[in-house]
Tab-separated table of C-alpha atoms and ligand atoms in Angstrom:
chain	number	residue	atom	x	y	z
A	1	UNK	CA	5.895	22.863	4.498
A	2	UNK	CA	7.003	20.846	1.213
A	3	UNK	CA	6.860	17.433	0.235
A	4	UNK	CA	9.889	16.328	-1.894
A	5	UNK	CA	9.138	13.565	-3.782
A	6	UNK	CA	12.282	12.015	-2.658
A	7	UNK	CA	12.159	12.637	1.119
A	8	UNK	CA	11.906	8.687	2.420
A	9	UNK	CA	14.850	6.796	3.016
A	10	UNK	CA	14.909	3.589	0.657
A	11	UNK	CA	12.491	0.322	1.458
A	12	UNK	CA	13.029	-2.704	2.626
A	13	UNK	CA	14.366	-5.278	0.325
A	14	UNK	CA	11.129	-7.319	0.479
A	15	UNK	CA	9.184	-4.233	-0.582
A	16	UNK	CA	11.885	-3.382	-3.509
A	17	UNK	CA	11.763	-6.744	-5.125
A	18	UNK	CA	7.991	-6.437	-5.100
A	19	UNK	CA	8.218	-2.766	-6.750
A	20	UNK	CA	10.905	-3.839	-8.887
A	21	UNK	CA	8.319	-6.669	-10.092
A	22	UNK	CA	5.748	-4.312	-11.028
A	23	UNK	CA	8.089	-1.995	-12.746
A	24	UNK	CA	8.886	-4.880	-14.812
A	25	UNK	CA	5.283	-5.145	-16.502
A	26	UNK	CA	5.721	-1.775	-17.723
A	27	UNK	CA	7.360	-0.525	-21.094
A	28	UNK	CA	10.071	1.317	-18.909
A	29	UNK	CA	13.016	1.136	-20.428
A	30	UNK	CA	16.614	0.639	-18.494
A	31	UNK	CA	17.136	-0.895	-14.747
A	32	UNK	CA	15.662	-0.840	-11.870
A	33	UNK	CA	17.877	0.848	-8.866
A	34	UNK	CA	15.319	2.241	-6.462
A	35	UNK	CA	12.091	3.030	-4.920
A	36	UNK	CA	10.443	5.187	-2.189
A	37	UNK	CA	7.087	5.271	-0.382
A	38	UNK	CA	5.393	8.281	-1.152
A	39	UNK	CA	3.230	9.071	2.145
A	40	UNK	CA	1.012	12.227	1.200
A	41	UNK	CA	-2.084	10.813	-0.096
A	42	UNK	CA	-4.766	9.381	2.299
A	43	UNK	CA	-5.812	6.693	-0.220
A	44	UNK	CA	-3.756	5.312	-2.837
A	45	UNK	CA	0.122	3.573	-2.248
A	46	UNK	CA	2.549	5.435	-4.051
A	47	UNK	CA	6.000	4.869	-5.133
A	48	UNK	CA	8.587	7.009	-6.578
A	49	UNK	CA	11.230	4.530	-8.652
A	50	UNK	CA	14.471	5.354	-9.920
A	51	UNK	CA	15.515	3.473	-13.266
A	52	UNK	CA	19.043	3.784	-14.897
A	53	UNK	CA	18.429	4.397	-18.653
A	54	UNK	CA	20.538	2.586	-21.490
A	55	UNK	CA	22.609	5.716	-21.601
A	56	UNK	CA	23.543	5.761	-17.396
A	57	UNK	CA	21.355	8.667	-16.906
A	58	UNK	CA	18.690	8.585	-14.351
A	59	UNK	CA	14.719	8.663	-14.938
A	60	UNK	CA	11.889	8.627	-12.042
A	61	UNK	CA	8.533	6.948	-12.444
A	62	UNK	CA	5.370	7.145	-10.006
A	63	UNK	CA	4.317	3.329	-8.675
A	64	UNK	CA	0.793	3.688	-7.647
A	65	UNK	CA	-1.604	0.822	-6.590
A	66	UNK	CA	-5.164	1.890	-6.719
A	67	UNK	CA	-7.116	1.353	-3.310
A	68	UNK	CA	-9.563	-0.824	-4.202
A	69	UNK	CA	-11.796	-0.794	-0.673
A	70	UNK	CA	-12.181	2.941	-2.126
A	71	UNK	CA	-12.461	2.799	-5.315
A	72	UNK	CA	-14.870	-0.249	-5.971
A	73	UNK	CA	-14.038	-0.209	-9.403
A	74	UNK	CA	-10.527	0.276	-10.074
A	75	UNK	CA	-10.961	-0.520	-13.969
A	76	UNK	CA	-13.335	2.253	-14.563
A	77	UNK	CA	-11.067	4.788	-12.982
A	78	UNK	CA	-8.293	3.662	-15.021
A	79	UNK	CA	-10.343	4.245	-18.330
A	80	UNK	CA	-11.467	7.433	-16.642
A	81	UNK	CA	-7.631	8.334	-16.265
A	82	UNK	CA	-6.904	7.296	-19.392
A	83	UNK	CA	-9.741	9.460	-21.115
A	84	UNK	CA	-8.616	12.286	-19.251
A	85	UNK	CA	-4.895	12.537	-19.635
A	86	UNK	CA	-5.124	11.639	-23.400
A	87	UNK	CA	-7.678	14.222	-23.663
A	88	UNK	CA	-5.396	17.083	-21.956
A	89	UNK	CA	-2.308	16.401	-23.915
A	90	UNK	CA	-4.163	16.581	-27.275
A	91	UNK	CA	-4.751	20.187	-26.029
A	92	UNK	CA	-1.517	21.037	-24.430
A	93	UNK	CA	0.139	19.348	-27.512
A	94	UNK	CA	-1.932	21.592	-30.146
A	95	UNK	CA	-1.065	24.450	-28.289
A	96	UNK	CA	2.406	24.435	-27.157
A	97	UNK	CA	3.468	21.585	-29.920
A	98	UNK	CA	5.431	19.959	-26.578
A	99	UNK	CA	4.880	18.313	-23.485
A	100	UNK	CA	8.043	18.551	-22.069
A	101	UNK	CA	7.633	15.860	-19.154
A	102	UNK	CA	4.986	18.314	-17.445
A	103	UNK	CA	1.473	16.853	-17.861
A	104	UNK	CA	0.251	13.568	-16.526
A	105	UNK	CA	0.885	10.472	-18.573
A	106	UNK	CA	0.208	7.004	-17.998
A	107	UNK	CA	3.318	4.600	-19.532
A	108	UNK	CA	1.735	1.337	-20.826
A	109	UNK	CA	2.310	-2.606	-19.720
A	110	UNK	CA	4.529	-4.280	-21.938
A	111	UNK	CA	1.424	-6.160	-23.035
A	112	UNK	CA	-0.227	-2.502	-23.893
A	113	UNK	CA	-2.257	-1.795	-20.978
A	114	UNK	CA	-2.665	1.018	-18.457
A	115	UNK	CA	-2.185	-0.973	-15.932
A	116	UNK	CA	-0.746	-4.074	-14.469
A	117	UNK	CA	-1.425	-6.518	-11.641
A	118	UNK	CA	0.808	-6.979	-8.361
A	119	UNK	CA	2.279	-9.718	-6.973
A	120	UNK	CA	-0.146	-9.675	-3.852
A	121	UNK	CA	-3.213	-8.630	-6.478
A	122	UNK	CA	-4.313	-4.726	-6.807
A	123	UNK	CA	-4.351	-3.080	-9.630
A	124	UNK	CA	-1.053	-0.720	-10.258
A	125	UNK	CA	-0.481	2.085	-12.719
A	126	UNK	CA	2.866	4.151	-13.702
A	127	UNK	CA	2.731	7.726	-14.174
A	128	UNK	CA	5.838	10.329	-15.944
A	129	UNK	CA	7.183	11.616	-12.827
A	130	UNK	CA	7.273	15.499	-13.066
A	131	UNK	CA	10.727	16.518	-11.957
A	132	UNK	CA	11.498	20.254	-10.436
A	133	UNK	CA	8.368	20.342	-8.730
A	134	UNK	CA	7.096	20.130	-5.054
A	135	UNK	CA	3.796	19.290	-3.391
A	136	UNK	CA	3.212	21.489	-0.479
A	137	UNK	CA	0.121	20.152	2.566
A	138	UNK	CA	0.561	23.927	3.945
A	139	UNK	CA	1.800	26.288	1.133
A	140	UNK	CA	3.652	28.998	2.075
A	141	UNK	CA	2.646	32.360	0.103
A	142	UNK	CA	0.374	33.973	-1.972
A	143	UNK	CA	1.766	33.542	-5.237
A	144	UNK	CA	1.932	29.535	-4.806
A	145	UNK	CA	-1.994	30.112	-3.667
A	146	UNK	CA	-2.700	32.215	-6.815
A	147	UNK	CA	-0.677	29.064	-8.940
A	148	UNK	CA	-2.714	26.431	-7.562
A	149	UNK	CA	-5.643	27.647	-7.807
A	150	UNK	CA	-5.355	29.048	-11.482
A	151	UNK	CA	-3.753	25.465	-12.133
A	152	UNK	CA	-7.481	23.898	-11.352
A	153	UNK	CA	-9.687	26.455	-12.616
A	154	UNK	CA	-7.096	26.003	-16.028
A	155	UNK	CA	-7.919	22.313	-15.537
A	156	UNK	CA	-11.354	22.040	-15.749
A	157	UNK	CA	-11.349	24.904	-18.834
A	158	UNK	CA	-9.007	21.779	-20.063
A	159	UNK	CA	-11.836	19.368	-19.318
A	160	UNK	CA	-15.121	21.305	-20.211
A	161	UNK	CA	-15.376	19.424	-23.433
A	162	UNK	CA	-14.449	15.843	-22.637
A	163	UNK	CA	-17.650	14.223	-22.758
A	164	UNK	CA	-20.193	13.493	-19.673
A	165	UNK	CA	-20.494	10.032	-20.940
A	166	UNK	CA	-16.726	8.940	-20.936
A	167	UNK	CA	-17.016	8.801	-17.566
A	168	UNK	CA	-17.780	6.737	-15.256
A	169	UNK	CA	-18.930	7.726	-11.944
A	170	UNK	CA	-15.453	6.315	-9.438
A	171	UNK	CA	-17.391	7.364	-6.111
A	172	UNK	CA	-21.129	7.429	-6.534
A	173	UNK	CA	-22.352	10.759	-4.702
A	174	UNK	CA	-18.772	11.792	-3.851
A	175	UNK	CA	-19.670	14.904	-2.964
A	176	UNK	CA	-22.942	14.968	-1.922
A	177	UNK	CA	-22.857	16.549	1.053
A	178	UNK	CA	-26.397	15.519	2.974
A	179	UNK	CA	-25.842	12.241	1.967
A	180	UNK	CA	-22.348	12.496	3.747
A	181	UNK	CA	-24.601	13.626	6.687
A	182	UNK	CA	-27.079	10.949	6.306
A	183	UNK	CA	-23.865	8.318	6.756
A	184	UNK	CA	-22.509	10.479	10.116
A	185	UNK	CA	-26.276	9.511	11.239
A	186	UNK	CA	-26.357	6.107	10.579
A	187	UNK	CA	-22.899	5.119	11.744
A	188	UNK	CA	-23.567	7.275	15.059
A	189	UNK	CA	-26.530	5.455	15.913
A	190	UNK	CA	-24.776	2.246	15.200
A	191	UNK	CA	-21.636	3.210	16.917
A	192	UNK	CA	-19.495	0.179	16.264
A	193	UNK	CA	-16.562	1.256	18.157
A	194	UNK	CA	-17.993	2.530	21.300
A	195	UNK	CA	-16.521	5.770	20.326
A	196	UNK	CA	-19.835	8.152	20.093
A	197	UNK	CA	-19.801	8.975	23.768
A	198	UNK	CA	-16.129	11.108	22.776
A	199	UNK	CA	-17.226	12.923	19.932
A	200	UNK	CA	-20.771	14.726	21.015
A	201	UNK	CA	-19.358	17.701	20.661
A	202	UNK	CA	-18.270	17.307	17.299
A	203	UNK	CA	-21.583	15.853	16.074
A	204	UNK	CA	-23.797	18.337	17.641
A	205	UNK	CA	-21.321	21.174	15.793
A	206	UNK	CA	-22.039	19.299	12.687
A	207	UNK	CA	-25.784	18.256	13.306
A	208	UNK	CA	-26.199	22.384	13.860
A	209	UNK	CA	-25.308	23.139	10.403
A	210	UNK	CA	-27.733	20.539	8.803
A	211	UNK	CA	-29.354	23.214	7.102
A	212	UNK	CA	-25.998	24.150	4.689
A	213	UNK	CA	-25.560	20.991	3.571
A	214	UNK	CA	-28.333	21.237	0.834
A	215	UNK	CA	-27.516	24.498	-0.568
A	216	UNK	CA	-25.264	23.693	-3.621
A	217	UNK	CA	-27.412	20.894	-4.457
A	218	UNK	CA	-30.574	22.660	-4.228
A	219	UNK	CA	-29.078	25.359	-7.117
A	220	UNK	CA	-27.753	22.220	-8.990
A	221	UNK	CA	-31.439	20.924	-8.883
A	222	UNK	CA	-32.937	24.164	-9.653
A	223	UNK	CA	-30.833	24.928	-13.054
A	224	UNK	CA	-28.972	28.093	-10.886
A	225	UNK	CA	-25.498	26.035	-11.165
A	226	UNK	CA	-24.415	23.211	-14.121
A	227	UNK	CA	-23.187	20.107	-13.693
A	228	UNK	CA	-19.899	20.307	-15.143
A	229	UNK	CA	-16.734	17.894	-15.696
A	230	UNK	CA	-14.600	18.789	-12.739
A	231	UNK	CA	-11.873	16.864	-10.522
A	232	UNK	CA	-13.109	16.862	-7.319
A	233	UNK	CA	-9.978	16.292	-5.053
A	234	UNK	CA	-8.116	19.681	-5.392
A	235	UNK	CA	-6.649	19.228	-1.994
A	236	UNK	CA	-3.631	21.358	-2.497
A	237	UNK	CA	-1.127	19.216	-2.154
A	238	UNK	CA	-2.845	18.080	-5.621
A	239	UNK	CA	-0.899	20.257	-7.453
A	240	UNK	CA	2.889	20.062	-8.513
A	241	UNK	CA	4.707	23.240	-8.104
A	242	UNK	CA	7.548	24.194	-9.873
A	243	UNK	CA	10.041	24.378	-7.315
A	244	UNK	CA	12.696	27.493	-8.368
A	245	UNK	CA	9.934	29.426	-9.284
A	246	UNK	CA	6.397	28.627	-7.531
A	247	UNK	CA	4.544	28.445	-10.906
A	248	UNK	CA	2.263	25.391	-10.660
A	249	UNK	CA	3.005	22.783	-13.349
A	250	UNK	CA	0.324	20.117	-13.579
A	251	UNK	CA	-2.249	19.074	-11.171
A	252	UNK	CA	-2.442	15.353	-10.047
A	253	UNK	CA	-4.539	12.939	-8.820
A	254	UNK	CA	-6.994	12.211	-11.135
A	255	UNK	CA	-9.139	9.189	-9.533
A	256	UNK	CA	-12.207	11.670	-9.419
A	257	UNK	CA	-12.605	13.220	-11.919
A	258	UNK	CA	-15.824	12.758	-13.228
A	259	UNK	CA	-19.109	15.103	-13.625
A	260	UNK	CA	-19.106	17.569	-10.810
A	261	UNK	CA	-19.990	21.064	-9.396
A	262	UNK	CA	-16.981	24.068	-10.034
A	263	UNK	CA	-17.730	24.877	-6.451
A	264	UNK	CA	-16.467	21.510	-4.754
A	265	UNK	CA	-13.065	22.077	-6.860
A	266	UNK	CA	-12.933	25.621	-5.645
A	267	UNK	CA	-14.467	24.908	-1.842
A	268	UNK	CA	-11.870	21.993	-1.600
A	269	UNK	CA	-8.873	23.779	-2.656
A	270	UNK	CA	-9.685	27.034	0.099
A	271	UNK	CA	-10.531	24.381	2.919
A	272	UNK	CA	-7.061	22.596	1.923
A	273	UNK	CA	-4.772	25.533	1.347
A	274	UNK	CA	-6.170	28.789	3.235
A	275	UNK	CA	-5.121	27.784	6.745
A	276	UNK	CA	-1.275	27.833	8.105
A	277	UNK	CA	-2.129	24.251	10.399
A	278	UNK	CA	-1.863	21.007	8.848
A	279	UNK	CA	-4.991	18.952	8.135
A	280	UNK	CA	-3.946	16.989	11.551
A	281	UNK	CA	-3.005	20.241	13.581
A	282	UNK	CA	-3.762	19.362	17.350
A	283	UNK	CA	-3.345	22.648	18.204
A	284	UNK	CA	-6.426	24.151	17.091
A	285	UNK	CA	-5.515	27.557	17.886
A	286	UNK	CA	-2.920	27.847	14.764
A	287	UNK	CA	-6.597	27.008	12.627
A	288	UNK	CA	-7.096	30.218	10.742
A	289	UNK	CA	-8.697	32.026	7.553
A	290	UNK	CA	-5.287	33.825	5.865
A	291	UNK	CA	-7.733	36.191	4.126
A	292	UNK	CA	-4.256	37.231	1.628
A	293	UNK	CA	-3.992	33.587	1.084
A	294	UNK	CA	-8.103	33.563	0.251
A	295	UNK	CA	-7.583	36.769	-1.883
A	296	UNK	CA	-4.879	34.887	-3.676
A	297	UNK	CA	-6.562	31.970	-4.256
A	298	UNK	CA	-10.032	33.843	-5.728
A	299	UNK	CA	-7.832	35.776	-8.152
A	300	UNK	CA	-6.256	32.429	-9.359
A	301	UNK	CA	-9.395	30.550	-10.103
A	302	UNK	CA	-11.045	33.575	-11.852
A	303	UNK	CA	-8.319	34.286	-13.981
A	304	UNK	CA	-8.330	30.246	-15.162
A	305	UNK	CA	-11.993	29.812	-14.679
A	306	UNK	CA	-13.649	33.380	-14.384
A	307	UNK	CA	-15.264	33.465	-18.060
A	308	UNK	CA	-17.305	30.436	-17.558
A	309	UNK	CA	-18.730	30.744	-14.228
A	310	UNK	CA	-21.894	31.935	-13.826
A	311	UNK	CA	-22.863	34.273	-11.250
A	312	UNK	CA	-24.270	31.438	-8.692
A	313	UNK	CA	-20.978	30.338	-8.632
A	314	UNK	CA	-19.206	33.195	-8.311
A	315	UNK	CA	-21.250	34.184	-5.935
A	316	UNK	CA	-21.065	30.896	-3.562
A	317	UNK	CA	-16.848	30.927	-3.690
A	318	UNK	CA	-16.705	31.888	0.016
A	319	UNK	CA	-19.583	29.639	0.620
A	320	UNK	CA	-18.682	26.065	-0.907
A	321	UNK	CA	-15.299	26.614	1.226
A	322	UNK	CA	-17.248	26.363	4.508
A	323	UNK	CA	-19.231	23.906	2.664
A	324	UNK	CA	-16.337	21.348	1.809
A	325	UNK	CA	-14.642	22.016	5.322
A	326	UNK	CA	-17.625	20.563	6.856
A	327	UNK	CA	-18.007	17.578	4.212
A	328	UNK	CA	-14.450	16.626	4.892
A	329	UNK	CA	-15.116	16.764	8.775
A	330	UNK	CA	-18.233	14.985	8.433
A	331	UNK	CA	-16.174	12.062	5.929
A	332	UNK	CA	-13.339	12.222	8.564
A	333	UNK	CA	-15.380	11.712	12.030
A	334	UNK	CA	-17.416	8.784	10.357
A	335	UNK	CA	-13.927	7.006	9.682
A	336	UNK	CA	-12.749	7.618	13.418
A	337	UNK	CA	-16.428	6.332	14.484
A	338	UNK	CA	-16.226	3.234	11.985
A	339	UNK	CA	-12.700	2.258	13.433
A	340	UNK	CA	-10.807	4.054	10.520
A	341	UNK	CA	-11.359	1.887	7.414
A	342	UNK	CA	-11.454	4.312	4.771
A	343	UNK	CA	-8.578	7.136	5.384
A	344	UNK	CA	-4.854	6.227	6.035
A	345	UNK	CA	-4.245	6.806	9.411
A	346	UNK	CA	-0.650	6.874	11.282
A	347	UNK	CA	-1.866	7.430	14.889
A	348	UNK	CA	-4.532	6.497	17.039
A	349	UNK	CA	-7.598	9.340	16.952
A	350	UNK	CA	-5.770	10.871	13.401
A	351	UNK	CA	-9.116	11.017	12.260
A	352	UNK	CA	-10.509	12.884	15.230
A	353	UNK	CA	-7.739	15.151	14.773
A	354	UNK	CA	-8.517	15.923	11.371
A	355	UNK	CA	-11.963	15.823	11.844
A	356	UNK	CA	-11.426	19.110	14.688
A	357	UNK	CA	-9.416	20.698	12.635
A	358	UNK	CA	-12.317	20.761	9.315
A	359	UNK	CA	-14.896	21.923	11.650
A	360	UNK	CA	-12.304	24.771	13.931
A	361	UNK	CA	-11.900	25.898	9.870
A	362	UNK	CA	-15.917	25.718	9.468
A	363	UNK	CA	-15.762	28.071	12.038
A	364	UNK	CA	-12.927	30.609	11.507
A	365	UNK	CA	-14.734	30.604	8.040
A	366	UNK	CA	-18.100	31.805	9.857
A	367	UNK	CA	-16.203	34.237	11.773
A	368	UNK	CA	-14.636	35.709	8.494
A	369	UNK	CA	-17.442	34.865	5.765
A	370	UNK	CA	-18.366	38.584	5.292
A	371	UNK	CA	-15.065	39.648	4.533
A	372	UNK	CA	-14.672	36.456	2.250
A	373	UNK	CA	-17.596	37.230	0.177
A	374	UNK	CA	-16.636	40.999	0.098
A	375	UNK	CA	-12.978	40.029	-1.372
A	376	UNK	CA	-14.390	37.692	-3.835
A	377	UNK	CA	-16.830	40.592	-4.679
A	378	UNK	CA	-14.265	42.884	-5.141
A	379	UNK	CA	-12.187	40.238	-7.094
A	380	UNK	CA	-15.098	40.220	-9.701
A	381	UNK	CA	-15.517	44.318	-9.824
A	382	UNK	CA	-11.779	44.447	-10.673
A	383	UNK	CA	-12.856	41.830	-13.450
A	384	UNK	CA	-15.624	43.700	-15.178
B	401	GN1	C1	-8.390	12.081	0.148
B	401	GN1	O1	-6.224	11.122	-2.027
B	401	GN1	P1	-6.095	12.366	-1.220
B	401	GN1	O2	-5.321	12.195	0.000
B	401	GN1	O3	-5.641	13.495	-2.109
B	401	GN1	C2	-9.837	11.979	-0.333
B	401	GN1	C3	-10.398	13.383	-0.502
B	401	GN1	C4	-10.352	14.119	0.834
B	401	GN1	C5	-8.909	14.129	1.329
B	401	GN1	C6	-8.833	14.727	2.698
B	401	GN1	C7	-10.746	9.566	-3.088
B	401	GN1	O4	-7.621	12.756	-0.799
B	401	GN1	O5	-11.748	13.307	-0.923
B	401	GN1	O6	-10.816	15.434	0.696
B	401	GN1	O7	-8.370	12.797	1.380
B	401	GN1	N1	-9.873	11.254	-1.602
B	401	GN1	C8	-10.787	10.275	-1.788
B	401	GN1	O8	-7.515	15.006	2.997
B	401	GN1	O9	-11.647	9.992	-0.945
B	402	MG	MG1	-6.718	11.302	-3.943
């Protein structure tokens, strides 16, 4: 299941004038001809824009307004962005001299900025788009798993040395998973929808695991595992893949990147990528653990990421992907209980639906954890 970058039909002309507007703040050279939503992400609004160059050929750009009920400070994410991606192509550059159009860049406002404001306020940036590539929400085979997952484990070798302190903190305790808990708590008690009495099930599945949530923390807290600089939304349709040859180009989707645990980068991508149902599969019964895919996607990260882990963390790779499953569920059934304010939602209940579909994972995950750890085990004997 792919996501061409070009699959929507064109806008309205209301909405092209308006994209056409922001285009214009940018340093993009040529003429505006066209622009498409983007639907993929849960957060941000994304456009892809076609421009006719001086010459007549044809270049894309990525539109994207920042959601600023998420992020409450859309500013320090752009100077987070802008640390990052400058930091990465000084490394790509020094290695491979070239950048040939396949890492992130951010083009500048014609008054030198990353960023520009839009006609109805928000704050909107303008990314290279990265042409030949696909973004898949269920990938298809092993070898794009392997791809992906060795694209983010390259990534945060890539970011290891940006400094702590050039980063601002986008989403205070992003991933802090009893805290995520603590939030299910409050907003069930409050129940501001009239919507608790639907979802017991779903909270006493959660409320059951209580116990898990404190686990990565507690060997963050007691040295075992390092804070490190990590990106923290490797959902796998995160990463651009080349599409001819499955080799992943570039990851995307930087808003988050800030100081993290490896394991949420690595528990996010298996929760995202292992199962062959969508994130908002009704049909719960096509939720599964592809333990090839798994395999796959262990081998991957290793390879990128394997010579700075330490053994906590390779030993909690089968873990933090149970762990991150029920985060997500936990962030998704809060939204469906507080009337769906955070998540982009194109159905009543979407966030129910997603919300099942985290915790049926949790629990395929359960059902196949000792076989999980064994293969990531065996991924590290091959190793040594
Ligand atoms: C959001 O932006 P997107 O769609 O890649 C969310 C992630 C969730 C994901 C669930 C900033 O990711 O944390 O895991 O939805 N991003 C933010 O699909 O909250
Ligand atoms: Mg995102």
């Amino acid at each position: 299941m792919a996501t061409s970058l070009s699959s929507k039909p064109s806008e309205t002309h209301a909405v092209r004038e308006s994209i056409r507007l922001i285009g214009d703040q940018f340093a993009i050279q040529g003429r505006f001809m066209d622009c498409a939503e983007n639907d993929s992400g849960h957060i941000n609004t994304t456009y892809l824009v076609t421009y006719e160059n001086p010459d007549g050929s044809h270049q894309r750009y990525i539109l994207q307004r920042i959601n600023a009920n998420v992020f409450k400070t859309p500013l320090a994410v752009m100077r987070n962005v802008e640390s990052v991606t400058r930091h990465i192509n000084r490394k790509v550059l020094r290695v491979k001299k070239d950048l040939g159009g396949q890492t992130l860049n951010l083009y500048p406002s014609r008054d030198g900025s990353s960023w520009v404001t839009g006609p109805n306020g928000g704050i909107w940036r303008c990314y290279n788009c990265i042409e030949g590539c696909r973004t898949y929400d269920v990938i298809e085979n092993c070898q794009q798993a392997y791809q992906a997952a060795h694209a983010f484990g390259s990534f945060q070798d890539l970011v290891c040395d940006l400094p702590a302190k050039e980063l601002e903190e986008t989403i205070p305790d992003f991933h802090h998973t009893p805290k995520r808990l603590q939030r299910l708590l409050e907003v069930a008690a409050a129940d501001p929808m009239g919507l608790f009495d639907s979802v017991r099930e779903e909270f006493s599945f959660i409320r059951d695991r209580e116990p898990i949530t404190r686990v990565l923390i507690d060997l963050m807290e007691n040295g075992s595992i390092p804070m490190r600089i990590t990106h923290n939304d490797t959902k796998i349709n995160n990463v651009m893949i080349d599409a001819d040859t499955d080799v992943a180009v570039c990851v995307i989707d930087l808003d988050t990147v800030m100081p993290g645990l490896s394991l949420y980068d690595f528990g996010d991508l298996v929760r995202s990528a292992v199962s062959p149902a969508a994130e908002d599969e009704t049909d719960l019964s096509q939720v599964n653990v592809r333990m090839p895919i798994y395999q796959s996607l262990v081998e991957g990260y290793l390879d990128a990421a394997g010579a700075f882990l330490n053994n906590h963390e390779i030993e909690h790779l089968a873990f933090s992907a149970k762990l991150i499953a029920l985060e997500v569920g936990i962030r998704f059934l809060t939204d469906y209980l507080e009337g769906d304010v955070y998540f982009k939602i194109s159905r009543h209940g979407h966030n129910l639906d997603r919300c099942r579909t985290q915790l049926a994972l949790v629990k395929c995950i359960e059902d196949n954890e000792k076989e999980m750890i064994a293969c990531a085990q065996a991924a590290i004997a091959k190793r040594q």
